[in-house]
Coordinates of C-alpha atoms and ligand atoms in Angstrom, one line a residue:
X23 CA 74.5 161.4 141.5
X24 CA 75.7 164.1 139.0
X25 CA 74.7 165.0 135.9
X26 CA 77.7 165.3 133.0
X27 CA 79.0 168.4 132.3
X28 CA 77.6 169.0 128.5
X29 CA 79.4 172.5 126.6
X30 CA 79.6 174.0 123.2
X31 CA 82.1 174.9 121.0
X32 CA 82.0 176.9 118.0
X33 CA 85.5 177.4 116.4
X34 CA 86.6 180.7 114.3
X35 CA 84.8 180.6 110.4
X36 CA 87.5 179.4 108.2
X37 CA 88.2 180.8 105.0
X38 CA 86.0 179.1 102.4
X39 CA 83.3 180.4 105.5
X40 CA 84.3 183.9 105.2
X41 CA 85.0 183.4 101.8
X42 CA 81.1 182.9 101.0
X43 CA 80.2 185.5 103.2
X44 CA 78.5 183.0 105.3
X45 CA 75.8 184.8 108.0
X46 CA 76.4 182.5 110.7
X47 CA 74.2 180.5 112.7
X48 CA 74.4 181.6 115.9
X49 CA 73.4 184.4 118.4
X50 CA 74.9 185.0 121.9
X51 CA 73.0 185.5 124.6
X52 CA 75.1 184.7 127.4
X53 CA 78.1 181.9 128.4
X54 CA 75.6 179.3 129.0
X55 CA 73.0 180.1 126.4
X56 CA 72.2 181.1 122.5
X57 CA 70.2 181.5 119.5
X58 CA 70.6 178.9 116.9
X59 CA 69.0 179.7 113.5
X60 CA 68.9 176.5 111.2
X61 CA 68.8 176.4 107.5
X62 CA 64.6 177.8 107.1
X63 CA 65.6 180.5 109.7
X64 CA 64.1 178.5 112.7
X65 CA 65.1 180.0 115.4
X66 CA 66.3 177.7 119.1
X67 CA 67.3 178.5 122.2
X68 CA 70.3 176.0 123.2
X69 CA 71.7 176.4 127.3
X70 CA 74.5 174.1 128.2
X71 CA 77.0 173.9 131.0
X72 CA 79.1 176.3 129.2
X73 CA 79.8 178.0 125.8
X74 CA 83.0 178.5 124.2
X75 CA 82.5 181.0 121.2
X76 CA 84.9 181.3 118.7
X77 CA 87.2 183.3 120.7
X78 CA 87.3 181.1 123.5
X79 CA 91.1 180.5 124.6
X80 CA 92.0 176.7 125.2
X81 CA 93.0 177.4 128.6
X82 CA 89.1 178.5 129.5
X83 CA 88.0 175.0 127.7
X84 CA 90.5 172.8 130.0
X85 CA 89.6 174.6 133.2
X86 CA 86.0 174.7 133.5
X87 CA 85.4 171.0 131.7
X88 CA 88.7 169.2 132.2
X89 CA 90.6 170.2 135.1
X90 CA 87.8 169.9 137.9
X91 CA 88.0 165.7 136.3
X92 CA 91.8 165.7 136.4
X93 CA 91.7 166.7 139.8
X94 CA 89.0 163.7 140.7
X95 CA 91.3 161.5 138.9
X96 CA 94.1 161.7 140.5
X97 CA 91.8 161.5 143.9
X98 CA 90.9 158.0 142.8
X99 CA 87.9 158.9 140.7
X100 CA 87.1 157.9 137.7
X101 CA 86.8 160.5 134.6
X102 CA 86.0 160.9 130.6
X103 CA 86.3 163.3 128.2
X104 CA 84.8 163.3 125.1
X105 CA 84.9 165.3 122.0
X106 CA 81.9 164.9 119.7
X107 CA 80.5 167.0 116.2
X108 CA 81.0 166.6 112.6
X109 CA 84.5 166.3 110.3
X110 CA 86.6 169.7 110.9
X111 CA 84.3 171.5 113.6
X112 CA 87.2 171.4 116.1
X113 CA 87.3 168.2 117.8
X114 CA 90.8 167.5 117.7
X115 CA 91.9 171.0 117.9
X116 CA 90.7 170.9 121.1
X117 CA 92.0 167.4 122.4
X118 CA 95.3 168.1 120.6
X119 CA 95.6 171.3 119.9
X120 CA 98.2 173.0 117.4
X121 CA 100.6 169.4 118.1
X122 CA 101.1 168.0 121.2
X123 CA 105.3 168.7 121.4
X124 CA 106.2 172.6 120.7
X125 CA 103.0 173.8 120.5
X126 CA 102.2 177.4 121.2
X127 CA 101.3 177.8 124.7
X128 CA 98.0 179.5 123.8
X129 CA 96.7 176.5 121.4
X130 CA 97.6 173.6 123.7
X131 CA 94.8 171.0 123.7
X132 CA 93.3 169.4 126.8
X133 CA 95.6 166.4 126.2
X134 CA 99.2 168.6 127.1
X135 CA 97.2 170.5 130.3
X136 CA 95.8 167.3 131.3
X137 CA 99.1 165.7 131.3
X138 CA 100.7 168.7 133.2
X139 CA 97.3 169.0 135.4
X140 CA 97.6 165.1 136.5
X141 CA 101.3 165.7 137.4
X142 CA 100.9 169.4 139.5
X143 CA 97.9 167.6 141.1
X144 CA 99.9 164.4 142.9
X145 CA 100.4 164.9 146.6
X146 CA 104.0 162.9 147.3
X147 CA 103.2 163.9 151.4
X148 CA 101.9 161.0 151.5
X149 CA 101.6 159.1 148.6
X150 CA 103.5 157.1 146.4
X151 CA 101.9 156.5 142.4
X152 CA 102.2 155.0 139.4
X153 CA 101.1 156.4 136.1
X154 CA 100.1 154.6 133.1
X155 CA 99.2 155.7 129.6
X156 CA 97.5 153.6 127.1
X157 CA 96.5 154.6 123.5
X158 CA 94.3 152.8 121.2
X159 CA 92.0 153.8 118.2
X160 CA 88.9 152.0 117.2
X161 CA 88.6 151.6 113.4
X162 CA 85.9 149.8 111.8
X163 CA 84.7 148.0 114.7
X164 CA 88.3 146.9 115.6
X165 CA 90.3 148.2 119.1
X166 CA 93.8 149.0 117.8
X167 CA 96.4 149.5 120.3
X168 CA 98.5 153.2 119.0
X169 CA 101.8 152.1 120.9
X170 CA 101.9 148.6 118.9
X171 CA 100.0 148.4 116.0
X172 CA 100.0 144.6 115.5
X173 CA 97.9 144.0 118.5
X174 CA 95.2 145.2 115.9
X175 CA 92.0 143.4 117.6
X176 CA 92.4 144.3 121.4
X177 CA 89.0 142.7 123.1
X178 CA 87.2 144.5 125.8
X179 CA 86.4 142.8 128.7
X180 CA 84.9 143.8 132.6
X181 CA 86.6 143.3 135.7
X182 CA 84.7 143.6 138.9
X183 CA 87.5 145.4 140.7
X184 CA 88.6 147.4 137.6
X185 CA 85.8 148.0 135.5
X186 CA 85.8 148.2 132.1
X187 CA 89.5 146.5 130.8
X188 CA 91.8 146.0 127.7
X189 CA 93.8 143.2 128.6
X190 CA 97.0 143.0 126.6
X191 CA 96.6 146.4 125.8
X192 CA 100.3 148.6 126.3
X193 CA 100.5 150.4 128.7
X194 CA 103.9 152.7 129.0
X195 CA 104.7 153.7 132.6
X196 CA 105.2 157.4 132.5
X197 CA 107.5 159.8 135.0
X198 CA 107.2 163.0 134.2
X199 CA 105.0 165.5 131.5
X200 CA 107.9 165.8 128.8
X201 CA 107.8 162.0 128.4
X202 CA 103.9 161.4 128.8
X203 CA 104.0 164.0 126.0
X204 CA 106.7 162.2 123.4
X205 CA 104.4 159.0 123.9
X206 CA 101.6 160.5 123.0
X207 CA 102.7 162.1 119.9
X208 CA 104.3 158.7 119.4
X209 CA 100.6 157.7 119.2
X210 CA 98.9 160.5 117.4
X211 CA 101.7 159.6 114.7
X212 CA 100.0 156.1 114.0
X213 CA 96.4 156.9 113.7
X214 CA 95.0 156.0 110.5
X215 CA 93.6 158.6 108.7
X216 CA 91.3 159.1 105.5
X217 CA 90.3 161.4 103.0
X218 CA 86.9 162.7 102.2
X219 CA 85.3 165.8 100.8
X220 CA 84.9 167.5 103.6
X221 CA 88.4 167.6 105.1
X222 CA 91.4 165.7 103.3
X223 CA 92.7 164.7 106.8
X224 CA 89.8 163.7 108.5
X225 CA 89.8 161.4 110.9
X226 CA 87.9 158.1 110.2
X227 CA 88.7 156.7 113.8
X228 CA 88.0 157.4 117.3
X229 CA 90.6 157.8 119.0
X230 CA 91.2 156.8 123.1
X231 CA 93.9 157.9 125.6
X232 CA 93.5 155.9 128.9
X233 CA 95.9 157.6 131.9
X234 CA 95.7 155.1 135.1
X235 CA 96.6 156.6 138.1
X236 CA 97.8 154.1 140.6
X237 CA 98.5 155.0 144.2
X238 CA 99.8 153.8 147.5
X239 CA 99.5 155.5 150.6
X240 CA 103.0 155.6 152.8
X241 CA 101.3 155.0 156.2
X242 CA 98.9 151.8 155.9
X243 CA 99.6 150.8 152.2
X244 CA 96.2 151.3 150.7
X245 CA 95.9 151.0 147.4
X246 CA 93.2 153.0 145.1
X247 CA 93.7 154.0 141.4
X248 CA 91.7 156.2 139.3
X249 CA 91.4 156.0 135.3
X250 CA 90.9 159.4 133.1
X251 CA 89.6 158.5 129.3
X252 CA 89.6 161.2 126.6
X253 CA 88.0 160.6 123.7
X254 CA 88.4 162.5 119.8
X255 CA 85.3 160.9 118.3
X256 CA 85.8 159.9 114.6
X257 CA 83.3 162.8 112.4
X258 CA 79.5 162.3 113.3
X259 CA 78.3 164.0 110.1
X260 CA 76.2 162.0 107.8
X261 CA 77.7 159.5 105.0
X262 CA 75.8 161.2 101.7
X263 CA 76.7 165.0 102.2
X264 CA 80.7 163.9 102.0
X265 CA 80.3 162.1 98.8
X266 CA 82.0 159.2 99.9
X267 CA 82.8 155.6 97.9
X268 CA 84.2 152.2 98.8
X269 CA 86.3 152.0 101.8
X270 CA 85.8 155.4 102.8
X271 CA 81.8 154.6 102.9
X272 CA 82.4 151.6 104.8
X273 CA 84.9 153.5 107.3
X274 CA 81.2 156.1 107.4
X275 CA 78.9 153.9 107.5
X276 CA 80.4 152.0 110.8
X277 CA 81.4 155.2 112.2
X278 CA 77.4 156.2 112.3
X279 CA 77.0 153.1 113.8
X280 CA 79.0 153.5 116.5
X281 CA 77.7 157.5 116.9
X282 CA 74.3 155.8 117.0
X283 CA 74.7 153.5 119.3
X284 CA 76.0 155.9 121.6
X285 CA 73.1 158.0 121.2
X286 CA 71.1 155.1 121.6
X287 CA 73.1 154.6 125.0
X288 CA 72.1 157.8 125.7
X289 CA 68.9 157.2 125.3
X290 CA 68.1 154.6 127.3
X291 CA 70.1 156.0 130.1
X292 CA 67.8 159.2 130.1
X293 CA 64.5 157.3 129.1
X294 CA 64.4 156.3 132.8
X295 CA 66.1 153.3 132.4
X296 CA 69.0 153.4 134.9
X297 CA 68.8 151.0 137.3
X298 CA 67.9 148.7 134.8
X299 CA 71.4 148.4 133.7
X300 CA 71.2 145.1 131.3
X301 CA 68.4 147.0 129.0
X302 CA 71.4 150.1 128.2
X303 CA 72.8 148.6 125.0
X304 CA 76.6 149.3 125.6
X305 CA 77.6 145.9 123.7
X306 CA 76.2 147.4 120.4
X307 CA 79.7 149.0 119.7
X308 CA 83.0 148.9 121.0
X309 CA 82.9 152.6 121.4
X310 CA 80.2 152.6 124.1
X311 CA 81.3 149.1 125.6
X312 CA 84.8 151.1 126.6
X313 CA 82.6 153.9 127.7
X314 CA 80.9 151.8 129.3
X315 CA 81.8 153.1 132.9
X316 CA 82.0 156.5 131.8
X317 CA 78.1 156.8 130.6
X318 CA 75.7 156.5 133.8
X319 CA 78.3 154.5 135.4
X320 CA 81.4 155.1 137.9
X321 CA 82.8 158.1 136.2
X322 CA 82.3 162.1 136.2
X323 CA 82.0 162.7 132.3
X324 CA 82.2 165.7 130.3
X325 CA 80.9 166.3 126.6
X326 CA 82.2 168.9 124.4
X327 CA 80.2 169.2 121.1
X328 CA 81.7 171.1 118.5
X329 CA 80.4 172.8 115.9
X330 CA 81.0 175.0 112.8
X331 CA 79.6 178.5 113.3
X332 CA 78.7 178.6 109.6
X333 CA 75.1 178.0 108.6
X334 CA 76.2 175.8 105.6
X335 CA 76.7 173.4 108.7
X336 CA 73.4 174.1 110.4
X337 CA 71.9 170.7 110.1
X338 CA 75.6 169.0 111.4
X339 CA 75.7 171.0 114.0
X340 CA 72.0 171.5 115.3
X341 CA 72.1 167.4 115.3
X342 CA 75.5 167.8 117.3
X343 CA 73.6 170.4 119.8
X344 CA 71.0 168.1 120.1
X345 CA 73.2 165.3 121.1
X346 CA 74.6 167.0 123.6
X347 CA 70.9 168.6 125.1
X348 CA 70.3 164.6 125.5
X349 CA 73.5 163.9 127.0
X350 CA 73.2 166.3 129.9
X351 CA 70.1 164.2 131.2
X352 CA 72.5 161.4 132.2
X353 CA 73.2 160.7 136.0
X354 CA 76.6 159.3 136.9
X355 CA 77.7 158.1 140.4
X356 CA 81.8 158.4 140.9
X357 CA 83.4 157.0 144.2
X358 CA 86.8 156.1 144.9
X359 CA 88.3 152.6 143.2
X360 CA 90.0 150.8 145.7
X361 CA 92.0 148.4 144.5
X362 CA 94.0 145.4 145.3
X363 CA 97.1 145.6 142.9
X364 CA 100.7 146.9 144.4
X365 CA 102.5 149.8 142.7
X366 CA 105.1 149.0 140.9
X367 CA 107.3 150.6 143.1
X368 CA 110.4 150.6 140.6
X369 CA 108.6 152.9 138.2
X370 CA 106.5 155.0 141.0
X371 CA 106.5 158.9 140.0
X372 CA 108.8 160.8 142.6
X373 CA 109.2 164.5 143.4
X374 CA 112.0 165.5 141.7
X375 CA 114.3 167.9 144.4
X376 CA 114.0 171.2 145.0
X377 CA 110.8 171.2 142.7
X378 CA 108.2 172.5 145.6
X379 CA 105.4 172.6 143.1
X380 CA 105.4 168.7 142.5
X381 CA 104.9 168.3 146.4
X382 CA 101.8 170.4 146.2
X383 CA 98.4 169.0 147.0
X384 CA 95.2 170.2 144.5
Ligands
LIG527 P1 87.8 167.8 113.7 O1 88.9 167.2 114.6 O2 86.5 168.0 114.5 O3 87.7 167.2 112.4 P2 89.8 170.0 113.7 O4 90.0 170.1 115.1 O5 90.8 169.3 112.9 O6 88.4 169.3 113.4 O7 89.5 171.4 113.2 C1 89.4 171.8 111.8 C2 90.3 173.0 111.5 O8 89.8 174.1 112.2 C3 91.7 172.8 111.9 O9 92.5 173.5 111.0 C4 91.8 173.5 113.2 O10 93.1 174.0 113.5 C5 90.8 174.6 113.1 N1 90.2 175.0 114.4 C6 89.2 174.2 115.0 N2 88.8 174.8 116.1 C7 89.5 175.9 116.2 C8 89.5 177.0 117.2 N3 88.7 177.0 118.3 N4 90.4 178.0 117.0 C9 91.1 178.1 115.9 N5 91.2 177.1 114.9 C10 90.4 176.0 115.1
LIG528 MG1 89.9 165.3 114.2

């Protein structure tokens, strides 16, 4: 049993920020720990796994939360990564980064490391694997599939030797990093996006990428797999304070559903429920029925809560910290998926020669 790996991010002011000559709301005191003033000039202490402050480089974010999970995936393990905090604290910065092909090598997102960090990790010794990408977004209660959108009402359903499952869901065998990275830009391209107050490009979905990482040993034919989920949640801040009508209020409204009822998951699961797994309310949303094996189940998780390091955004963000103080009570207990299903040996990722650093082990 583990707990999951809970950090805070606070990303740079922006201008309107440093514009108002906005005082901040936070106060170093170390990488784990700060200060958090609110609003009335409360003061709390917040300690998570790690902090990121504003000047944190996206390298530091990927090795301390992602790449220990990468490397567990690719061992047969499961692993999730989720993004959480209000519209335009830094969520998708840090999945994405500045774009996901040509992007600055300094302002890569965890998506282009993790795709390079599952492909340096693979051991071709003796192993042979199969890699699988799958991209959906969930929108108003409905699981879209990115690579096709007219499979726009994907159900969820549980296998008992894969877990949780998409079935019909695309999923594009992938050989190498350059072409993991056009699909998922492929993807990004058709989320749906929305406009509100607080940022005209805001994301009103949340969006999923699923790598499944099949593999066959040479010498007795085993077969185990591992399945790495990262998650941009859809803005958790409150429907009133972004003004929002019609559709838009509808796309909020369901989206604080959802956030709730992953709270509530989180609740139950640190209210010393676990054990009791038919009283944790994953089938209240899709979101946390897909998480389902990723929150106190078979998966090592980490959360990264973003925030705003303006004090215009205290209350967002303090309810974002406080999220993620909850989250780091819950227990999860990874082991290795064995599995019964063959490689598809036609499309199975091969060192490509003379490239020592594919045949390396992690
Ligand atoms: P969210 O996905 O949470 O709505 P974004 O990731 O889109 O927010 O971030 C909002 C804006 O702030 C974007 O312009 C983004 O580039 C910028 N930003 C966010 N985090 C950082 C950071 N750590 N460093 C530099 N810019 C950032
Ligand atoms: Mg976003």
């Amino acid at each position: 049993m583990s707990n999951i790996t809970v950090c805070a991010r606070f990303r740079p002011s922006n201008t309107q920020e440093k514009q108002n000559n906005d005082s901040g709301c936070i106060r170093c005191i170390d990488t784990e720990s700060f200060i958090f003033k609110d609003e009335k000039d409360e003061e709390f202490v917040f300690s998570f796994d790690r902090v990121f402050y504003e000047k944190s480089e996206q390298a530091d974010v990927y090795q301390f939360l992602a790449l220990p999970i990468v490397r567990d995936v690719v061992d047969a393990l499961n692993g999730t990564v989720i993004t959480y905090g209000q519209t335009g604290a830094g969520k998708t910065y840090s999945m994405e980064g500045l774009g996901i092909l040509e992007c600055d090598e300094q302002k890569k997102g965890l998506l282009p490391r993790v795709v390079e960090g599952i492909f340096d990790s693979l051991n071709f010794e003796d192993k042979i694997y199969s890699i699988k990408l799958s991209m959906v977004e969930i929108y108003m209660e409905k699981v879209r599939d990115l690579f096709d959108l007219s499979k726009d009402n994907i159900q969820i359903k549980e296998s008992k030797s894969r877990g949780i499952i998409l079935p019909g869901v695309t999923e594009i065998t992938v050989l190498d990093p350059a072409e993991t990275l056009q699909s998922l830009s492929r993807g990004i391209a058709n989320r749906a996006v929305g406009e509100t107050q607080m940022n005209v490009a805001s994301s009103r979905s949340h969006c999923i990428y699923i790598f499944t990482i099949q593999q066959e040993f040479s010498s007795d034919k085993r077969m185990r797999s591992g399945k790495l989920i990262l998650v941009d949640l859809a803005g958790s801040e409150k429907v009133e304070k972004t003004g929002a009508e019609g559709r838009v209020l509808e796309e909020a409204k369901t989206i604080n559903k959802s956030l709730s009822a992953l709270g509530n998951v989180i609740n139950s699961l640190t209210c010393g429920l676990q054990g009791k797994a038919s009283h944790i309310p994953y089938r209240d949303s899709k979101l946390t029925r897909i998480l389902q094996d990723a929150l106190g189940g078979n998966a090592r998780t980490a959360l990264l809560c973003c925030c705003s390091p303006s004090a215009l955004n205290a209350p967002e963000s303090l309810s974002t910290l406080r999220f993620g103080v909850r989250a780091k009570h819950i227990k999860a207990s990874p082991r290795v998926n064995y599995s019964e299903e063959k490689c598809d040996n036609s499309f199975s990722v091969s060192s490509p020669s003379g490239d020592t650093s594919f045949g390396a082990s992690s």
